[in-house]
Amino acid sequence: MNMLNRRNFVLGLLSSSFIFNQSKLTSGHDNSSNLHNIEHYKSSEDVLIIVDMQNDFCPGGTLPVKNGDKVVEVINRIQKKFQYIILTQDWHPEDHSSFVTTNPQKEVFSTKKMPYGNQVIWPPHCIIGTEGAEFHKNLITNKASFIIRKGFRKHIDSYSGFFENDRVTSTGLDGILDSLNIKRVFVAGLALDFCVQYTAIDSANLGYSTYVIQDATLPVNIGNSVQETMNNFKKNNVGFGKLEEFI
C-alpha cells in the first residue's frame, strides 16, 4: 500500500465505525441451478458487499422495500462464492437530521437543502441499538470479515458504503479493499436506487470493476429513481445482471 492510500485508510478508520470478525470464512456446496456453473468459483481479488440488509428496510420495518426480505435467500447462496464479504449497516442517532421527526415542517420523501446538497427526508429508521437496525434474522452474517457502520453522524446522511453524503468523509472501506488487494466489487442488498447505487458508483469511481447483482437487490422506487439508477450505472460503467454473467 503506498503512503497516500495508507494515510487514507488510517483516516477512514478514525472517522468511521467498523467491526472486524476474525472467524474463518467457509465455503459450501450449492445445488441451485442458477449458480450451477459457478459452484466452485472463489477469487481472492473479489469482494461481495452486502448493503443494509436490516429489519427497517424489510417488510414490517419503518422504511420497507417491497419484498425486501425475499433477496436474503439469494444473498446467502451468493455468499458461498466469495472469500471476502463485507456488510454495511445504517446506524443513525434518533435525532438524525434526515428524519421527518426532526423536520416537522417537511413531508416524508420531500427534500431539504444541506451544506452537501439536497437531502431526502426519511421516516426514522435504523436507529442505533434498536431492532430495526439489526440485520434480518435470516441473513448469514458470520462469513463477513467487516461491518461498516454509516450515518451515525447527526448532521450528515450516508448512502454509500464508501463515503458519507458530504462526499468527503470516508468510512474506511476503500482502505480495507486496498489492503486486501481487491480488484472487483460485487454489490447486493437494499435499496437498489439509493444505498446500493451510491455504493456501486463510488466503487467504480475509485477504480474497482463493479457489478450489482440484479436478483440480490430491490428498489425503494421513488418517482423515477429506478430509471435514474440504471442511467447512472451506464454512465459509470457499473455492470448490472445476475452473478453468473460476470464470473
C-alpha positions as a printed NumPy array, in Angstrom:
array([[  0.   ,   0.   ,   0.   ],
       [  1.504,   3.4  ,  -0.913],
       [  1.801,   6.206,   1.646],
       [ -1.268,   8.079,   0.379],
       [ -3.513,   5.014,   0.493],
       [ -2.139,   4.101,   3.919],
       [ -2.915,   7.609,   5.179],
       [ -6.449,   7.491,   3.728],
       [ -7.012,   4.097,   5.288],
       [ -5.973,   5.282,   8.747],
       [ -8.02 ,   8.476,   8.479],
       [-11.015,   6.475,   7.313],
       [-10.802,   4.16 ,  10.289],
       [-10.562,   7.104,  12.682],
       [-13.575,   8.847,  11.119],
       [-15.878,   5.871,  10.842],
       [-17.081,   2.801,  12.687],
       [-16.395,  -0.75 ,  11.566],
       [-16.381,  -4.195,  13.113],
       [-13.868,  -6.916,  12.291],
       [-14.818, -10.58 ,  12.515],
       [-11.867, -12.982,  12.659],
       [-13.965, -16.091,  12.176],
       [-12.748, -18.338,   9.38 ],
       [-14.58 , -17.968,   6.087],
       [-16.132, -21.176,   4.818],
       [-17.466, -22.402,   1.527],
       [-20.305, -24.782,   0.824],
       [-21.931, -26.869,  -1.877],
       [-24.789, -25.131,  -3.725],
       [-27.369, -27.139,  -5.647],
       [-29.144, -24.093,  -7.085],
       [-29.497, -24.369, -10.857],
       [-28.9  , -20.638, -11.22 ],
       [-25.422, -20.978,  -9.72 ],
       [-24.539, -24.44 , -11.061],
       [-21.847, -23.199, -13.444],
       [-20.045, -21.183, -10.763],
       [-20.291, -23.71 ,  -7.957],
       [-16.575, -23.764,  -7.258],
       [-15.844, -20.118,  -8.02 ],
       [-13.934, -18.075,  -5.455],
       [-11.327, -15.379,  -6.11 ],
       [ -9.055, -13.558,  -3.667],
       [ -9.404, -10.416,  -5.816],
       [-13.205, -10.221,  -5.454],
       [-15.371,  -8.912,  -2.627],
       [-19.109,  -9.113,  -2.006],
       [-20.547,  -6.013,  -0.337],
       [-23.964,  -6.651,   1.213],
       [-25.662,  -3.302,   1.698],
       [-28.027,  -2.573,   4.603],
       [-29.93 ,  -5.859,   4.864],
       [-31.631,  -4.575,   8.015],
       [-35.06 ,  -5.039,   9.544],
       [-36.246,  -1.488,   8.941],
       [-35.711,  -1.921,   5.179],
       [-37.708,  -5.164,   5.085],
       [-41.489,  -5.671,   5.341],
       [-42.635,  -4.667,   8.821],
       [-39.887,  -2.05 ,   9.156],
       [-40.234,   1.719,   9.202],
       [-38.795,   2.201,   5.695],
       [-39.596,  -1.085,   3.959],
       [-38.581,  -2.081,   0.459],
       [-41.397,  -4.126,  -1.066],
       [-40.419,  -7.816,  -0.821],
       [-37.04 ,  -6.729,   0.504],
       [-36.744,  -9.846,   2.625],
       [-37.04 , -12.03 ,  -0.488],
       [-33.469, -11.276,  -1.553],
       [-31.982, -12.718,   1.641],
       [-32.05 , -16.288,   0.315],
       [-30.282, -15.24 ,  -2.884],
       [-27.665, -13.283,  -0.946],
       [-26.997, -16.233,   1.337],
       [-26.377, -18.514,  -1.668],
       [-24.124, -15.975,  -3.315],
       [-22.005, -15.602,  -0.186],
       [-20.706, -19.123,  -0.712],
       [-18.9  , -17.901,  -3.829],
       [-16.751, -15.255,  -2.129],
       [-13.669, -15.354,   0.029],
       [-14.228, -11.781,   1.2  ],
       [-17.589, -10.434,   2.361],
       [-18.34 ,  -7.026,   3.853],
       [-21.639,  -5.845,   5.354],
       [-22.769,  -2.23 ,   5.576],
       [-25.179,  -1.134,   8.283],
       [-27.212,   2.071,   8.534],
       [-26.619,   3.324,  12.065],
       [-28.468,   6.545,  12.932],
       [-28.957,   8.54 ,  16.132],
       [-32.634,   9.018,  16.969],
       [-32.427,  12.765,  16.225],
       [-30.725,  12.411,  12.847],
       [-31.096,  15.476,  10.631],
       [-32.642,  13.459,   7.777],
       [-35.601,  12.214,   9.835],
       [-39.075,  13.687,   9.433],
       [-39.305,  13.811,  13.235],
       [-36.548,  16.427,  13.274],
       [-38.103,  18.255,  10.324],
       [-41.776,  18.661,  11.323],
       [-42.361,  21.228,   8.581],
       [-41.398,  18.674,   5.922],
       [-43.198,  15.664,   4.481],
       [-41.667,  12.219,   4.17 ],
       [-39.732,  11.826,   0.88 ],
       [-39.583,  15.584,   0.33 ],
       [-36.143,  17.221,   0.326],
       [-34.286,  19.963,   2.107],
       [-31.031,  21.72 ,   1.385],
       [-27.988,  20.728,   3.394],
       [-24.425,  22.044,   3.085],
       [-23.646,  18.948,   0.976],
       [-26.72 ,  19.261,  -1.301],
       [-30.337,  18.122,  -1.309],
       [-31.293,  15.679,   1.426],
       [-34.291,  13.338,   1.261],
       [-36.481,  13.405,   4.375],
       [-36.94 ,   9.878,   5.709],
       [-39.069,   8.183,   8.336],
       [-36.922,   7.382,  11.388],
       [-35.097,   4.146,  10.627],
       [-32.137,   2.02 ,  11.698],
       [-31.769,   3.859,  14.987],
       [-28.701,   2.795,  16.935],
       [-29.417,  -0.115,  19.253],
       [-32.941,  -0.823,  18.022],
       [-34.355,  -3.971,  16.459],
       [-34.903,  -2.063,  13.223],
       [-31.167,  -1.505,  12.914],
       [-30.358,  -5.197,  13.273],
       [-29.667,  -7.39 ,  10.279],
       [-32.526,  -9.53 ,   9.001],
       [-32.708, -12.672,  11.114],
       [-32.241, -14.974,   8.119],
       [-29.183, -13.206,   6.735],
       [-25.953, -15.158,   7.2  ],
       [-23.554, -12.713,   8.846],
       [-20.791, -14.901,  10.283],
       [-18.932, -15.117,   6.975],
       [-18.368, -11.358,   6.86 ],
       [-14.898, -10.078,   7.681],
       [-16.01 ,  -6.48 ,   8.25 ],
       [-19.136,  -4.494,   9.092],
       [-19.128,  -0.847,   8.018],
       [-21.496,   1.345,  10.048],
       [-22.577,   4.548,   8.376],
       [-24.844,   7.527,   9.013],
       [-24.044,   7.804,  12.713],
       [-23.124,  11.488,  12.414],
       [-26.205,  13.552,  13.279],
       [-25.823,  16.174,  10.564],
       [-24.704,  14.007,   7.613],
       [-26.667,  11.205,   5.996],
       [-24.831,   8.319,   4.37 ],
       [-25.988,   6.201,   1.439],
       [-22.69 ,   4.883,   0.133],
       [-20.602,   2.3  ,   1.911],
       [-17.538,   4.362,   0.944],
       [-18.417,   7.982,   1.76 ],
       [-20.918,   9.941,   3.782],
       [-23.207,  12.211,   1.758],
       [-20.847,  15.158,   2.023],
       [-18.705,  13.097,  -0.399],
       [-15.624,  13.886,   1.716],
       [-15.96 ,  11.883,   4.931],
       [-14.644,   8.371,   4.313],
       [-15.973,   5.24 ,   6.   ],
       [-12.604,   3.496,   5.608],
       [-13.987,   0.907,   3.191],
       [-11.689,   1.888,   0.32 ],
       [ -8.658,   1.431,   2.543],
       [ -9.868,  -2.014,   3.587],
       [-10.325,  -3.106,  -0.034],
       [ -6.915,  -1.706,  -0.949],
       [ -5.261,  -3.631,   1.89 ],
       [ -6.916,  -6.836,   0.616],
       [ -5.779,  -6.163,  -2.978],
       [ -9.361,  -6.281,  -4.212],
       [ -9.889,  -5.716,  -7.928],
       [-13.595,  -6.498,  -8.403],
       [-16.551,  -5.446,  -6.26 ],
       [-19.961,  -7.142,  -6.324],
       [-22.838,  -5.332,  -4.625],
       [-26.11 ,  -6.723,  -3.25 ],
       [-28.709,  -5.624,  -0.706],
       [-31.063,  -2.694,  -0.156],
       [-32.065,  -0.448,  -1.63 ],
       [-31.088,  -0.585,  -5.292],
       [-31.884,   3.056,  -6.066],
       [-30.208,   4.552,  -3.008],
       [-27.531,   2.858,  -0.895],
       [-26.727,   0.116,  -3.411],
       [-26.486,   2.657,  -6.234],
       [-24.258,   5.056,  -4.297],
       [-22.   ,   2.257,  -3.093],
       [-21.611,   0.803,  -6.588],
       [-20.908,   4.139,  -8.275],
       [-18.34 ,   5.117,  -5.658],
       [-16.705,   1.725,  -6.073],
       [-16.436,   2.198,  -9.832],
       [-15.124,   5.738,  -9.493],
       [-12.465,   4.523,  -7.065],
       [-11.17 ,   2.204,  -9.767],
       [-12.757,  -1.139,  -8.92 ],
       [-14.527,  -3.181, -11.581],
       [-18.022,  -3.081, -10.133],
       [-21.147,  -5.184, -10.599],
       [-24.592,  -5.012,  -8.986],
       [-26.255,  -8.409,  -8.682],
       [-29.715,  -7.992, -10.17 ],
       [-31.588, -10.726,  -8.323],
       [-29.991,  -9.811,  -4.986],
       [-31.359,  -6.268,  -4.712],
       [-34.652,  -4.35 ,  -4.879],
       [-35.511,  -0.62 ,  -5.025],
       [-37.451,   1.822,  -2.866],
       [-38.749,   3.19 ,  -6.182],
       [-39.484,   6.862,  -5.508],
       [-40.57 ,   8.746,  -8.636],
       [-38.167,   7.83 , -11.432],
       [-35.396,   6.72 ,  -9.072],
       [-35.016,   3.286, -10.674],
       [-34.561,   4.626, -14.198],
       [-32.105,   7.219, -12.931],
       [-30.19 ,   4.432, -11.21 ],
       [-29.957,   2.408, -14.425],
       [-28.767,   5.504, -16.301],
       [-26.164,   6.209, -13.651],
       [-24.888,   2.637, -13.802],
       [-24.322,   3.03 , -17.548],
       [-22.598,   6.393, -17.148],
       [-20.241,   4.998, -14.513],
       [-19.569,   1.593, -16.091],
       [-21.305,  -0.383, -13.365],
       [-22.447,  -3.833, -14.501],
       [-25.986,  -4.903, -13.658],
       [-27.08 ,  -8.514, -14.052],
       [-27.004, -11.958, -12.464],
       [-23.794, -13.143, -10.861],
       [-23.116, -15.831, -13.435],
       [-22.938, -13.17 , -16.154],
       [-19.822, -11.672, -14.567],
       [-17.735, -14.546, -13.191]])
